[in-house]
Coordinates of C-alpha atoms and ligand atoms in Angstrom, one line a residue:
X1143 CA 0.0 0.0 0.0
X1144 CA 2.8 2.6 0.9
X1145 CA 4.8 2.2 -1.9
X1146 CA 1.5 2.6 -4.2
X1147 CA 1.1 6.0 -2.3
X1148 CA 4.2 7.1 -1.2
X1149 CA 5.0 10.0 -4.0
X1150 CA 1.5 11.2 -3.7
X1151 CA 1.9 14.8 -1.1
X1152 CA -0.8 15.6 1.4
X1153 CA -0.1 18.9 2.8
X1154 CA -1.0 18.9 6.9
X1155 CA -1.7 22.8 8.0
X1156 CA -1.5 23.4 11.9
X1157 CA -1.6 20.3 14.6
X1158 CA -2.8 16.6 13.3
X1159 CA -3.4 13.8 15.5
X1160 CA -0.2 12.1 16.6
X1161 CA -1.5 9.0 15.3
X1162 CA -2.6 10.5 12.1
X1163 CA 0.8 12.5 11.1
X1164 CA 2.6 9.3 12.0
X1165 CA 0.3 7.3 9.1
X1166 CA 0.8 10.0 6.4
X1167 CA 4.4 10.1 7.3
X1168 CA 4.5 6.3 6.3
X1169 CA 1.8 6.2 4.0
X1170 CA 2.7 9.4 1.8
X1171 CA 5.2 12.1 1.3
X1172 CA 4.0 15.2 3.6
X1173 CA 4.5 18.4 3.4
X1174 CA 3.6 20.5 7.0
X1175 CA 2.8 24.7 7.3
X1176 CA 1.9 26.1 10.6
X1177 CA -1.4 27.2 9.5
X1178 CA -4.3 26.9 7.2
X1179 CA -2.7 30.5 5.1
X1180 CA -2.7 29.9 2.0
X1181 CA 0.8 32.8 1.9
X1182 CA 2.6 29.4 3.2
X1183 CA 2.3 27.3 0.1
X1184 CA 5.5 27.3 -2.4
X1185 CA 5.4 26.5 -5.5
X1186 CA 7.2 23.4 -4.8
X1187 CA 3.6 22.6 -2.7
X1188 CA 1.7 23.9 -5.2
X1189 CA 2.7 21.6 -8.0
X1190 CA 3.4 18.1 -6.0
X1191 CA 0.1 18.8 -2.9
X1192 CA -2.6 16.2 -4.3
X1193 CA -4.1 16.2 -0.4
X1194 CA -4.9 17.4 2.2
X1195 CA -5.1 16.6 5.9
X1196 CA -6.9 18.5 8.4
X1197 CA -7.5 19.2 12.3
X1198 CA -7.8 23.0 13.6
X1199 CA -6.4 24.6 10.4
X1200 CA -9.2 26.3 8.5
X1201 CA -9.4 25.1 5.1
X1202 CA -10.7 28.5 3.0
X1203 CA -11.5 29.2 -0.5
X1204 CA -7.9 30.7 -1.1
X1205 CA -5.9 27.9 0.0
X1206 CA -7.6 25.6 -2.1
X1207 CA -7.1 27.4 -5.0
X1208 CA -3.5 28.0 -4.0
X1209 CA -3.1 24.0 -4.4
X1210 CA -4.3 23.5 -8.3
X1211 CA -3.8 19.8 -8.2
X1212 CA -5.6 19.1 -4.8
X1213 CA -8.1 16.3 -5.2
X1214 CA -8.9 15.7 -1.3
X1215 CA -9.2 17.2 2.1
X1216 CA -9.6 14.7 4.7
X1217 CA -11.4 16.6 7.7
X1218 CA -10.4 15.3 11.3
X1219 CA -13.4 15.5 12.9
X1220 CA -17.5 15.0 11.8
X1221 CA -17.8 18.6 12.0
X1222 CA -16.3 20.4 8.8
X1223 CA -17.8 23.7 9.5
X1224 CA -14.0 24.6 9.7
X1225 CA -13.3 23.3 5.2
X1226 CA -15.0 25.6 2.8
X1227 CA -16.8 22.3 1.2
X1228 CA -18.9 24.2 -1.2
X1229 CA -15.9 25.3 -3.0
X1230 CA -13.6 22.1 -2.8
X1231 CA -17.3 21.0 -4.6
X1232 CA -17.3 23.8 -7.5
X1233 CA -13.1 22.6 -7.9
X1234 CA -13.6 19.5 -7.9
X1235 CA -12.3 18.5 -4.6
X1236 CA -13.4 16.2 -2.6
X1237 CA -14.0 16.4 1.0
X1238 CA -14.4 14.0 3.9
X1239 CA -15.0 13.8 7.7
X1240 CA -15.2 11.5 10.2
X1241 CA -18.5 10.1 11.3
X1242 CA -20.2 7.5 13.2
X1243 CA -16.7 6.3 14.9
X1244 CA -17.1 9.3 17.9
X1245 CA -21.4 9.2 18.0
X1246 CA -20.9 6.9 21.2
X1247 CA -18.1 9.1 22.8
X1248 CA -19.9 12.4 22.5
X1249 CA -23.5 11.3 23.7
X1250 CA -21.9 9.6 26.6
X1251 CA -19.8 13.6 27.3
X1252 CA -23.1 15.4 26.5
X1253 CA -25.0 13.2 29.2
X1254 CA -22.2 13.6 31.9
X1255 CA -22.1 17.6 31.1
X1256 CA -26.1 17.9 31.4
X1257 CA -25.5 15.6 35.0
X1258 CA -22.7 17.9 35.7
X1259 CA -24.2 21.0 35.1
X1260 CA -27.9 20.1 37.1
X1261 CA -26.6 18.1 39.8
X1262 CA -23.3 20.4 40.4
X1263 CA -21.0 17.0 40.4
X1264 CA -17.6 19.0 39.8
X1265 CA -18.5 21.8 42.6
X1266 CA -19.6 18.9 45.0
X1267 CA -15.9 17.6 44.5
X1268 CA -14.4 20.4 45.1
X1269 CA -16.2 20.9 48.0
X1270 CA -14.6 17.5 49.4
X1271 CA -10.9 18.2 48.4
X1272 CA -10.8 21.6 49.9
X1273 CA -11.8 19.8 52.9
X1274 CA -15.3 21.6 53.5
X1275 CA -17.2 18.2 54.2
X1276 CA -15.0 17.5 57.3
X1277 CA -15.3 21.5 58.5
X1278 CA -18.7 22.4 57.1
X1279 CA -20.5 19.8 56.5
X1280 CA -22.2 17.8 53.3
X1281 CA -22.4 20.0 50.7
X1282 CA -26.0 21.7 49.5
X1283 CA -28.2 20.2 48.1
X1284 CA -28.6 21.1 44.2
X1285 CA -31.7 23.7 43.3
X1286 CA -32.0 21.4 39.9
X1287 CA -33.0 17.8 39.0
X1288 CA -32.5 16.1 36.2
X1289 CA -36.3 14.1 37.6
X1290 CA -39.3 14.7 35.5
X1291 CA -37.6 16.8 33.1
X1292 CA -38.6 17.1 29.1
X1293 CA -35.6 17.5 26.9
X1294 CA -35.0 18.4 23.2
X1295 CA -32.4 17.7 20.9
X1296 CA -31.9 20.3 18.2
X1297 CA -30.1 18.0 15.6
X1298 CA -31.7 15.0 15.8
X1299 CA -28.7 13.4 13.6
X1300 CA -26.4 10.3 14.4
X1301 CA -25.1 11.9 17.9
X1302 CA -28.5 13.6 18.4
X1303 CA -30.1 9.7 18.6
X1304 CA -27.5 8.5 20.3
X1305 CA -28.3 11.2 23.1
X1306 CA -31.8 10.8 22.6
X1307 CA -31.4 6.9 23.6
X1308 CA -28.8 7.8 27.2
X1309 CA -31.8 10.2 27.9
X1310 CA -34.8 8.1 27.2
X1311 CA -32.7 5.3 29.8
X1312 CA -32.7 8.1 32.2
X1313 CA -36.1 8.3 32.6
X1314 CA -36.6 11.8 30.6
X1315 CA -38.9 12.1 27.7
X1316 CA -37.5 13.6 24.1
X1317 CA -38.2 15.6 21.6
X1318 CA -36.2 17.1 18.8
X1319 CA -36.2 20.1 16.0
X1320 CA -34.2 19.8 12.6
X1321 CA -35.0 20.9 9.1
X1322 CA -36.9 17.6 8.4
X1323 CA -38.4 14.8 10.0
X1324 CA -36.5 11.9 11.0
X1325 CA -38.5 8.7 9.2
X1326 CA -37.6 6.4 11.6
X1327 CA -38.0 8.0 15.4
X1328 CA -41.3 8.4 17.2
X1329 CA -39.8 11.3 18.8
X1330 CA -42.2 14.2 18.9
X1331 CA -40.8 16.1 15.7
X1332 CA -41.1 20.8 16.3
X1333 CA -40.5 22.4 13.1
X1334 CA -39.4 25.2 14.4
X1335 CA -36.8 25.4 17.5
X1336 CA -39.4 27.9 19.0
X1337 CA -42.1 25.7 19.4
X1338 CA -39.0 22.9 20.2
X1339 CA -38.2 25.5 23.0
X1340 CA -41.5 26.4 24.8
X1341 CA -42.6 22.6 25.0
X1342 CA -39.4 21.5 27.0
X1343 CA -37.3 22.6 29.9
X1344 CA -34.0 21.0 28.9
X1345 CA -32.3 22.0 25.2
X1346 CA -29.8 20.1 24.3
X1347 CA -27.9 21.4 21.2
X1348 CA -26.1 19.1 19.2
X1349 CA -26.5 20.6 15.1
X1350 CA -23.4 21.6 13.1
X1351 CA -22.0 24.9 12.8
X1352 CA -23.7 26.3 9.2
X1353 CA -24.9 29.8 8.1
X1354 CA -28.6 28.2 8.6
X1355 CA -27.5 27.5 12.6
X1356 CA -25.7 30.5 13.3
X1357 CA -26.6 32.1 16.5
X1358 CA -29.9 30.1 16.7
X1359 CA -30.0 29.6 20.0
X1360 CA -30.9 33.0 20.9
X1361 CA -32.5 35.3 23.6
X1362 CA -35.9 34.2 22.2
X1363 CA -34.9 30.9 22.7
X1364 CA -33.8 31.1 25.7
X1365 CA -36.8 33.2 26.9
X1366 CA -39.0 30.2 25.9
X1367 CA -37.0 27.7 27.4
X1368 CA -37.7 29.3 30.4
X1369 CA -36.5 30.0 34.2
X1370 CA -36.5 26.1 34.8
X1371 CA -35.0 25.9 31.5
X1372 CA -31.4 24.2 31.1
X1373 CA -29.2 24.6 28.1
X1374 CA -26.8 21.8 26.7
X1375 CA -24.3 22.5 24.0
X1376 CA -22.4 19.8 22.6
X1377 CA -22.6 20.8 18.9
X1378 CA -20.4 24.1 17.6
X1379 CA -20.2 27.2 19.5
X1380 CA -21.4 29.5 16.7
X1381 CA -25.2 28.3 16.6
X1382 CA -25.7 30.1 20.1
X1383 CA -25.5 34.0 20.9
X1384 CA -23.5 33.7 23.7
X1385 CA -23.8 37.0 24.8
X1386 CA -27.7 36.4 25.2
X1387 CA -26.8 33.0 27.1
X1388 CA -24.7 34.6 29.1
X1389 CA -27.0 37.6 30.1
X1390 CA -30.5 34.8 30.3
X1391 CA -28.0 33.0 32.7
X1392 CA -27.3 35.9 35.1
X1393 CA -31.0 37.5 35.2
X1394 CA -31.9 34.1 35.8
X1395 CA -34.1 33.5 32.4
X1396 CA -32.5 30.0 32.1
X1397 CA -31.5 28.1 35.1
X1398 CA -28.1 26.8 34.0
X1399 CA -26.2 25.9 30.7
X1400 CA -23.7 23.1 30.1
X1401 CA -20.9 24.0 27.3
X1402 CA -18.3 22.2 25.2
X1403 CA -17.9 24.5 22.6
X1404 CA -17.6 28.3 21.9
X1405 CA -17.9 30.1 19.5
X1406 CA -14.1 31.1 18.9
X1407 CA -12.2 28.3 20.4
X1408 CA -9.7 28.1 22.6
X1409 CA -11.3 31.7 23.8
X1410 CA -14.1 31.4 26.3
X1411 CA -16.1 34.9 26.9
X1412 CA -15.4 36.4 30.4
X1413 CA -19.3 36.9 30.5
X1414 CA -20.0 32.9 30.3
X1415 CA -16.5 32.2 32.7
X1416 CA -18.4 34.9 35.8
X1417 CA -22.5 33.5 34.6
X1418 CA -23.6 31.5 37.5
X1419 CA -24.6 27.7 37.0
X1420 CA -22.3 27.1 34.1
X1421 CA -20.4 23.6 33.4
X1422 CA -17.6 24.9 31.0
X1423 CA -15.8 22.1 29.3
X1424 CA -12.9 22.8 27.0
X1425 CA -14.4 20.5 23.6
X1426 CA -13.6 17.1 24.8
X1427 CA -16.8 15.1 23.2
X1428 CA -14.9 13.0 21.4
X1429 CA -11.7 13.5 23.5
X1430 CA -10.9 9.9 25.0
X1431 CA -7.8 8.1 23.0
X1432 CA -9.7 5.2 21.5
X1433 CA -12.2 7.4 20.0
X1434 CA -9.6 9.6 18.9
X1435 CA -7.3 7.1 17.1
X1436 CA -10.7 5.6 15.5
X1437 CA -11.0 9.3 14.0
X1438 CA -7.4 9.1 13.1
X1439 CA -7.6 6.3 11.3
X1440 CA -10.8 6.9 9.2
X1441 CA -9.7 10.3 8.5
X1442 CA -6.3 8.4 6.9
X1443 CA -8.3 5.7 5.2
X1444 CA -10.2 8.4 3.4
X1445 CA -7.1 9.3 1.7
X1446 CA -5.5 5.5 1.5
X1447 CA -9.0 4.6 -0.4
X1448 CA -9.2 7.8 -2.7
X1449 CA -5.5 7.1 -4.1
X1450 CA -5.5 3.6 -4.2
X1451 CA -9.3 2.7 -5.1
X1452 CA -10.6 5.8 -6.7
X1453 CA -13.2 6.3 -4.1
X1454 CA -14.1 8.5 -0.5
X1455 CA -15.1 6.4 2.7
X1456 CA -17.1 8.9 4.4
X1457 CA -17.8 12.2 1.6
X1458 CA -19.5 15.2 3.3
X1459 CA -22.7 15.7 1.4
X1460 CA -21.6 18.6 -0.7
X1461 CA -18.8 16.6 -2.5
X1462 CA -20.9 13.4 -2.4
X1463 CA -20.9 13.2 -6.2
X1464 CA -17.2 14.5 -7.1
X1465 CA -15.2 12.1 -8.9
X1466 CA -11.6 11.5 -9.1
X1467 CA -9.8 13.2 -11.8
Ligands
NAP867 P1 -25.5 14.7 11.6 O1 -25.8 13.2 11.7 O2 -25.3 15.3 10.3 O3 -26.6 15.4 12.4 C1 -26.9 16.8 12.3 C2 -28.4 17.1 12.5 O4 -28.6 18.5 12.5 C3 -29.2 16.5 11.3 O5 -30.2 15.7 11.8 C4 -29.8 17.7 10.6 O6 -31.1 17.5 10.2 C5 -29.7 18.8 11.8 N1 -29.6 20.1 11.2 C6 -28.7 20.6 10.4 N2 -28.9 21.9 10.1 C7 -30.0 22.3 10.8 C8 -30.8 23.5 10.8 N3 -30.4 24.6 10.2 N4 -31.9 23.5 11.7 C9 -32.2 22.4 12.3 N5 -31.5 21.2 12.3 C10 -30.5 21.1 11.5 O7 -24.2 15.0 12.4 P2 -23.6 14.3 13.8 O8 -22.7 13.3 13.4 O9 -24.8 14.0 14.6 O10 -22.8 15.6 14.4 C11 -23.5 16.7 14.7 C12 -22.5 17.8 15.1 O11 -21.9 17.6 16.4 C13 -21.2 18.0 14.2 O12 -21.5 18.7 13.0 C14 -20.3 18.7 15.1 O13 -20.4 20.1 14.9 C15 -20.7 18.4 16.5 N6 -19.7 17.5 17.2 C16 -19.2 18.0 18.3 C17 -18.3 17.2 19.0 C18 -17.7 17.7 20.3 O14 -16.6 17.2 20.6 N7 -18.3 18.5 21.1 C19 -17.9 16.0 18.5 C20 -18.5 15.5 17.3 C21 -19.4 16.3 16.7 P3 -31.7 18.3 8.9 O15 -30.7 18.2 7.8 O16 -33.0 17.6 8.7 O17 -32.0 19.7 9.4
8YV868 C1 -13.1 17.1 17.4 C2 -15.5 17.6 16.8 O1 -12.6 17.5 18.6 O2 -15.8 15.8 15.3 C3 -16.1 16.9 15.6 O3 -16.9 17.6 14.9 O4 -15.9 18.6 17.2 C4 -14.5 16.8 17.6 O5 -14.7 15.5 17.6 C5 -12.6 18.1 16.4 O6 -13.2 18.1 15.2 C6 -11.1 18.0 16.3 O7 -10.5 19.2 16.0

C-alpha cells in the first residue's frame, strides 16, 4: 500500500493527530505549514500537494485554490464547518469527515455535562478536596433535578439519537427540531426550534456549525425555554449567541447551561466564565484516545482509499458526487 502511495503529497496545516501525522508520514510524502494561510504554500507545494489533511487549520477558499492539483481534504473530525466544502465542490475536490466512529463518545460527554451541570458534580468535589465536608459539612443540596424533566435535541442526527437513547434510559422524555423529519423515530418532531423550545425545559444542542444554525439559539430561545430551562451544547459554538446566554444566565431566564464548545475556540467569553450555573468544558466530546485514534484512522483511510481505489469512505454531502480526476 505505501509504496503505491508514497510519491502522492498531502499537505498537513496546523496540529494533526499524533496517530494520524505518524500514518501519512509512512503512507505518503507530507508536506507541513503552521497554519491553514494559504501565503505558506510554495510553488514546490503547489505543484506536488494532491491532499490534504486537516485538524484545527481552516481550510478556506484561497488555499484551495492556492493548491491546483488538490483532489482531497480529509477533515479530522465529523464537524467540517471549519473546510469551505462548497468550493472544494465547485473545484472539484473532494471532502471528507469522520462520522459514526465518535457518536458513542460524544453522547456519553453530552449526558455527563447535562448531570454535571444540574446536579453540580464538579462543585460537589471540590467541595470534598478543599476539605469543607469535614469543617462544614455535606455539601448543598442542588436547586435542579434532572427528575421529570422534558428534553429536546436540536439536531436530531447520528449523535443527536445517540443522546436521545442515554436520555430516554434516564427516565426523561424527548423531543427534537431539525430541518426535516426523522423517518424512523417516534420522537415528537417541532419544526421550528421555537415551538421545540417552549414545550421543553432541557435544550440540548447538538446541530453543526452552518450559516442556517448561526446564533440560533438565541434570547428568544432562551426566553421560551424558560427560568426552569437548562441549556446543553455539545454541537459548535457558533449556533448560540453567547452573549444572550450569558446575560438569560445571570438574570436568571435560564437556570443553568452546560458548554463544550464556543464560539471562537480556545477563547471562552469572560461573560460565560463569571455566569452563575455554568459547566464549561474545554471541547472534549470525542476527547478519550480510543475514540480519537478511531478518528485518526478513518480520517487516513479516506485518503489510502481515494488514491488507491478511486473512491471517499465517508464524503460530506456537498462533495458526495465529485469524482476523481
Ligand atoms: P449529523 O448526523 O449530520 O446530524 C446533524 C443534524 O442536525 C441533522 O439531523 C440535521 O437535520 C440537523 N440540522 C442541520 N442543520 C439544521 C438546521 N439549520 N436546523 C435544524 N436542524 C439542522 O451530524 P452528527 O454526526 O450527529 O454531528 C453533529 C455535530 O456535532 C457535528 O456537525 C459537530 O459540529 C458536532 N460535534 C461535536 C463534538 C464535540 O466534541 N463537542 C464531537 C463531534 C461532533 P436536517 O438536515 O433535517 O436539518
Ligand atoms: C473534534 C469535533 O474534537 O468531530 C467533531 O466535529 O468537534 C471533535 O470530535 C474536532 O473536530 C477535532 O478538532
Amino acid at each position: 500500500m505505501a509504496t503505491a502511495t508514497k510519491s502522492i503529497a498531502i499537505l498537513v496545516p496546523g496540529d494533526l493527530n499524533k496517530h494520524a501525522l505518524k500514518r501519512i508520514e509512512s503512507e505518503f510524502s507530507i508536506y507541513r505549514i503552521v497554519d491553514g494561510s494559504a501565503s505558506h504554500v510554495t510553488p514546490e507545494m503547489a505543484e506536488r500537494v494532491r491532499g490534504l489533511s486537516t485538524m484545527v487549520a481552516p481550510v478556506s477558499a484561497e488555499l484551495i485554490d492556492a493548491l491546483p492539483n488538490l483532489e482531497i481534504v480529509a477533515n479530522y473530525g465529523v464537524g467540517y464547518d471549519k473546510v469551505d466544502a462548497k468550493h472544494a465542490a465547485t473545484k472539484g475536490v473532494m471532502v471528507t469527515n469522520t462520522p459514526d466512529v465518535l457518536t458513542e463518545e460524544v453522547a456519553d460527554v453530552a449526558l455527563g455535562l447535562l448531570i454535571n451541570t444540574i446536579r453540580q458534580l464538579s462543585a460537589a468535589e471540590n467541595w470534598l478536596r478543599a476539605g469543607k465536608w469535614e469543617s462544614e459539612g455535606p455539601y448543598r443540596l442542588t436547586p435542579l433535578t434532572l427528575r421529570g424533566r422534558r428534553a429536546g435535541i436540536f439536531g436530531m442526527g447520528r449523535i443527536g439519537r445517540a443522546i436521545a437513547r442515554r436520555l430516554e434510559a434516564s427516565g426523561l422524555s424527548v423531543e427534537y427540531h431539525n430541518r426535516s423529519r426523522v423517518k424512523d423515530v417516534s420522537y415528537k418532531y417541532h419544526d421550528t426550534l421555537k415551538g421545540l423550545a417552549e414545550s421543553v425545559d432541557t435544550l440540548v444542542s447538538v446541530a453543526p456549525g452552518t450559516p442556517s444554525t448561526a446564533n440560533a439559539v438565541n434570547a428568544e430561545i432562551l426566553a421560551a425555554l424558560g427560568k426552569n430551562g437548562v441549556f446543553i451544547n455539545i454541537g459548535r459554538g457558533s449556533t448560540v449567541d453567547e452573549a444572550a446566554l450569558a446575560t438569560a444566565l445571570k438574570e436568571g431566564t435560564i437556570a443553568a447551561a452546560g458548554l463544550d464548545v464556543f464560539a471562537d475556540e480556545p477563547h471562552v467569553p469572560q461573560a460565560l466564565l463569571d455566569a452563575p450555573n455554568t459547566s464549561l468544558l474545554p471541547h472534549v466530546g470525542s476527547a478519550s484516545e480510543h475514540t480519537r485514534r478511531a478518528m485518526a484512522d478513518l480520517s487516513v483511510d479516506n485518503l489510502v482509499s481515494w488514491f488507491t481505489e478511486g473512491k471517499a469512505i465517508t464524503a460530506v454531502p456537498e462533495t458526495a458526487d465529485v469524482a476523481r480526476p
